[in-house]
mmCIF file with all atom_site columns, C-alpha atoms in Angstrom:
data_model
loop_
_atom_site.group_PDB
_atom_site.id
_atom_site.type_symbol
_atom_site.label_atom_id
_atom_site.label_alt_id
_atom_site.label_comp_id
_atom_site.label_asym_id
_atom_site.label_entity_id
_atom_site.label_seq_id
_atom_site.pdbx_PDB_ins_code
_atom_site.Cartn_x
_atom_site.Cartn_y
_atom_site.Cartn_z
_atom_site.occupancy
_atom_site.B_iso_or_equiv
_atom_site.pdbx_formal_charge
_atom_site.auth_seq_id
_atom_site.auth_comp_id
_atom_site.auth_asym_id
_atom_site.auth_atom_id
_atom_site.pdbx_PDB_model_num
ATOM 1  C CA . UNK A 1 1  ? 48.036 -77.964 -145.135 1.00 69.00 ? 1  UNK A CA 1
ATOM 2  C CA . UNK A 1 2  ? 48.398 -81.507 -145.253 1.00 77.00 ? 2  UNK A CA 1
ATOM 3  C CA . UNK A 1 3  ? 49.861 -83.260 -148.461 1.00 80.00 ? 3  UNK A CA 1
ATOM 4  C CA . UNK A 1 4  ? 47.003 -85.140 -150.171 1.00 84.00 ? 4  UNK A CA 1
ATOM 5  C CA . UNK A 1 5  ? 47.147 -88.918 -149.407 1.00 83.00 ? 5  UNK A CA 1
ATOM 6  C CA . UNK A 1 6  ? 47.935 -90.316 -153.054 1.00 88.00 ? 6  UNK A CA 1
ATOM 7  C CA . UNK A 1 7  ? 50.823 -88.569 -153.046 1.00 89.00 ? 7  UNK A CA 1
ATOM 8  C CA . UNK A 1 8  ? 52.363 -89.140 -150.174 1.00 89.00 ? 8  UNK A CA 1
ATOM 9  C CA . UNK A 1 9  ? 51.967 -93.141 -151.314 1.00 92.00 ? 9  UNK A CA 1
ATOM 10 C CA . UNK A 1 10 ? 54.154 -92.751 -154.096 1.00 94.00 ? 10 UNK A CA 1
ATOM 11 C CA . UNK A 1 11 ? 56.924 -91.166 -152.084 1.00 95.00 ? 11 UNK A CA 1
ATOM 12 C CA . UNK A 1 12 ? 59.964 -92.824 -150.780 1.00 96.00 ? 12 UNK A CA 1
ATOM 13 C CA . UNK A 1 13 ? 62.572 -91.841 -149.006 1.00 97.00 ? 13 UNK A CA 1
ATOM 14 C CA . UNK A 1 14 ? 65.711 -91.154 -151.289 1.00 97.00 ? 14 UNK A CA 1
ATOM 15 C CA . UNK A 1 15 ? 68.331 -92.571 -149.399 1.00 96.00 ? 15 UNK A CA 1
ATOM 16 C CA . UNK A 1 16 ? 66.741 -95.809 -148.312 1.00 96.00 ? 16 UNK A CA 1
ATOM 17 C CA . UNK A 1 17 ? 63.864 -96.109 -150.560 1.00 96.00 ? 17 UNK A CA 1
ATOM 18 C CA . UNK A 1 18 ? 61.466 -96.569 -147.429 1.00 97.00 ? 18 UNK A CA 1
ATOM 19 C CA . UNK A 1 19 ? 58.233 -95.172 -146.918 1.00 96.00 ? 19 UNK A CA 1
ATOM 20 C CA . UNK A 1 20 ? 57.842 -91.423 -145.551 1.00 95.00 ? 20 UNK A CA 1
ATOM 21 C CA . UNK A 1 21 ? 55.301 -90.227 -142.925 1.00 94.00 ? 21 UNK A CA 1
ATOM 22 C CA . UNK A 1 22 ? 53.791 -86.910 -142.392 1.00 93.00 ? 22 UNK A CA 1
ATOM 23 C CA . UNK A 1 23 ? 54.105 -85.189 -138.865 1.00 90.00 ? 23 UNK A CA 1
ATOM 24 C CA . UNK A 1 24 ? 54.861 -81.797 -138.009 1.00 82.00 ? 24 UNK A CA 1
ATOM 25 C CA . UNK A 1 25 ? 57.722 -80.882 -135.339 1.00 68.00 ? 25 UNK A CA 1
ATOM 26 C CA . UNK A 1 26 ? 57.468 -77.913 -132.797 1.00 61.00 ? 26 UNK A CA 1
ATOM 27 C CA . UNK A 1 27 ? 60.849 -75.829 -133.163 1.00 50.00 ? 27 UNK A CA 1
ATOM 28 C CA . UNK A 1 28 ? 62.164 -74.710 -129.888 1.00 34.00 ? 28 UNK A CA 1
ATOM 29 C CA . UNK A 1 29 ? 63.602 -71.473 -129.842 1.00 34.00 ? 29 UNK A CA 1
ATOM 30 C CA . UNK A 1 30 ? 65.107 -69.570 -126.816 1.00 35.00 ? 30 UNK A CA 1
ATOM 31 C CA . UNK A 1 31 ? 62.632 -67.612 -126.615 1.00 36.00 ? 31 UNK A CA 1
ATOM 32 C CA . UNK A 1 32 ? 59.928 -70.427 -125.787 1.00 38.00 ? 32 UNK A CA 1
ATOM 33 C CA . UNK A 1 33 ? 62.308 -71.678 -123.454 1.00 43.00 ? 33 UNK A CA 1
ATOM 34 C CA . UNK A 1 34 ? 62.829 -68.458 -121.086 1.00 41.00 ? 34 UNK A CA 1
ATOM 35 C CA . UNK A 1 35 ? 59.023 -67.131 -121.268 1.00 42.00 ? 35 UNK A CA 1
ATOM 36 C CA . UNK A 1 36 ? 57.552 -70.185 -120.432 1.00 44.00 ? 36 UNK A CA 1
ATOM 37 C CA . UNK A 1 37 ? 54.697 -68.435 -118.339 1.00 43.00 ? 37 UNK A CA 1
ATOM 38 C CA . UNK A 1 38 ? 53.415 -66.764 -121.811 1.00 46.00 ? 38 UNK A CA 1
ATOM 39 C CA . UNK A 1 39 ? 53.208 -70.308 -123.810 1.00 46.00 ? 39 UNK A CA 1
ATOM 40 C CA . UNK A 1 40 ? 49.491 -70.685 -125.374 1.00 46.00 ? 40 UNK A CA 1
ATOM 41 C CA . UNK A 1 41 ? 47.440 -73.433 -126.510 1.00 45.00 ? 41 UNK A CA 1
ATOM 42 C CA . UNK A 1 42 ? 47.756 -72.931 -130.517 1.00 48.00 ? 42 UNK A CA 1
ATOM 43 C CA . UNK A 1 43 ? 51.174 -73.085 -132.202 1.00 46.00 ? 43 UNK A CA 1
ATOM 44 C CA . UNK A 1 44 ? 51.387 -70.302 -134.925 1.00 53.00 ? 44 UNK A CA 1
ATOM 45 C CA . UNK A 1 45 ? 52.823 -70.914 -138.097 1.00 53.00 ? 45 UNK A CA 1
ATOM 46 C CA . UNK A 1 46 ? 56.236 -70.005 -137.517 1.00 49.00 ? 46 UNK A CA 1
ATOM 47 C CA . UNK A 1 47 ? 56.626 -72.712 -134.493 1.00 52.00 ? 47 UNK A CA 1
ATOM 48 C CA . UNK A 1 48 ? 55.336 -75.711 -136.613 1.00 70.00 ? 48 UNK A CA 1
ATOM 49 C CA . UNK A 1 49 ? 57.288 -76.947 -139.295 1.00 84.00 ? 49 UNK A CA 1
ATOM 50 C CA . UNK A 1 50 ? 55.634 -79.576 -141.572 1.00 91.00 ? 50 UNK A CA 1
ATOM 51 C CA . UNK A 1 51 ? 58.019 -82.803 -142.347 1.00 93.00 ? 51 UNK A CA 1
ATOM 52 C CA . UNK A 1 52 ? 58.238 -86.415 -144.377 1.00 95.00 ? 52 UNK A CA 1
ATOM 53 C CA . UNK A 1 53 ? 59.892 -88.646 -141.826 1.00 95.00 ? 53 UNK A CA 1
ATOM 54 C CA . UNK A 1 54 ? 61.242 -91.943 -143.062 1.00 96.00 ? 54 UNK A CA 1
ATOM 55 C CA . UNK A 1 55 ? 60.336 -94.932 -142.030 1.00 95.00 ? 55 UNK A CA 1
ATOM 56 C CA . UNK A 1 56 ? 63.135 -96.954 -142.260 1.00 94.00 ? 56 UNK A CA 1
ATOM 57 C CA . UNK A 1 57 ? 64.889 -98.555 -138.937 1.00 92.00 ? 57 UNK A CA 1
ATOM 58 C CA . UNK A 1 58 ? 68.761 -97.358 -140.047 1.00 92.00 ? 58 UNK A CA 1
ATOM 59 C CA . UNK A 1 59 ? 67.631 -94.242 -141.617 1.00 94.00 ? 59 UNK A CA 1
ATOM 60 C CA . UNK A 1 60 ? 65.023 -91.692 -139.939 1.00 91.00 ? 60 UNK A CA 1
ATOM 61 C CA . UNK A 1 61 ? 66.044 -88.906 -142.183 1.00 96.00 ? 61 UNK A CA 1
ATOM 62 C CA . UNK A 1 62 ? 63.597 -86.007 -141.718 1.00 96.00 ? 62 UNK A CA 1
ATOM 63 C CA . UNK A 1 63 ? 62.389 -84.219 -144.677 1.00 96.00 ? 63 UNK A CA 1
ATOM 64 C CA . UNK A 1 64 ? 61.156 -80.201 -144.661 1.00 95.00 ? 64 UNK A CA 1
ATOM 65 C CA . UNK A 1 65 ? 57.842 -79.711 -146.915 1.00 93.00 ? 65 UNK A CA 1
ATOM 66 C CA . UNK A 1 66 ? 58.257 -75.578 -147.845 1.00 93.00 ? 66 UNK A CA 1
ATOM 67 C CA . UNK A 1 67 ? 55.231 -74.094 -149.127 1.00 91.00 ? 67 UNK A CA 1
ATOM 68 C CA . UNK A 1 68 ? 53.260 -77.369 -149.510 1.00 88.00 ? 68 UNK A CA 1
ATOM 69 C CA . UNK A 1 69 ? 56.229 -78.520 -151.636 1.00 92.00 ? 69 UNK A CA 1
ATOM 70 C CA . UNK A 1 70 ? 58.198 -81.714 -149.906 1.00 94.00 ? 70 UNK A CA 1
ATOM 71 C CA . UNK A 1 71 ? 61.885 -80.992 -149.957 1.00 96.00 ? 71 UNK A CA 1
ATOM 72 C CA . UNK A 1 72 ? 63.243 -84.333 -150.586 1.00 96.00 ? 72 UNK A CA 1
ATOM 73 C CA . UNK A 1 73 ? 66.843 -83.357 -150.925 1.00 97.00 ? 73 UNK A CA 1
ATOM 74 C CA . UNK A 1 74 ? 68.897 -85.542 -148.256 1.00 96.00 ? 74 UNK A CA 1
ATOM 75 C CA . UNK A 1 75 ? 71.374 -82.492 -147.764 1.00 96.00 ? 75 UNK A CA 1
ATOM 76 C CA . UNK A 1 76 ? 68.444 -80.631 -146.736 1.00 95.00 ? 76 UNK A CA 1
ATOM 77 C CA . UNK A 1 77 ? 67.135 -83.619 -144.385 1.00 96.00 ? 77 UNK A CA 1
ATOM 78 C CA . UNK A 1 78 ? 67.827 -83.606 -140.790 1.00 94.00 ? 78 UNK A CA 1
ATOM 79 C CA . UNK A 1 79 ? 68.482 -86.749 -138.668 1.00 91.00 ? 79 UNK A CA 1
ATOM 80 C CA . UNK A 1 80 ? 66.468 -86.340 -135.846 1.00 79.00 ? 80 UNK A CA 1
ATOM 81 C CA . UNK A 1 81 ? 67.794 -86.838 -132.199 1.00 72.00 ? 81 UNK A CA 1
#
């Protein structure tokens, strides 16, 4: 479920202060990657994890929204590749 738009305005990212974007990231797991032949067209649930990325140049922290909540904890933020 997507985060309603007003709120995701008002949020920041808390290490650089810079705006945050909604996307959603595929995980990989190694069972995707050896049982390629069975892949599908939808992503369940469990594959697609809902995010805040920042939009800052130095930063790009990645934020995890948990049950609709945004996590924004930069311990709990990944730095994405």
């Amino acid at each position: 479920m997507p985060l309603e738009a007003g709120l995701l305005e008002i949020l920041a990212c808390p290490a650089c202060h810079a705006p945050l974007k909604e996307t959603s990231s595929k995980e990989t797991s190694s069972k995707e990657n050896s049982s390629k032949e069975n892949s599908s067209t939808e992503t369940s649930a469990a594959e697609q994890q809902q995010e805040l990325l920042c939009t800052g140049k130095d930063c790009g922290l990645a934020y995890p929204v948990r049950d609709d909540i945004p996590v924004l904890l930069v311990d709990e933020a990944r730095r994405p590749a």
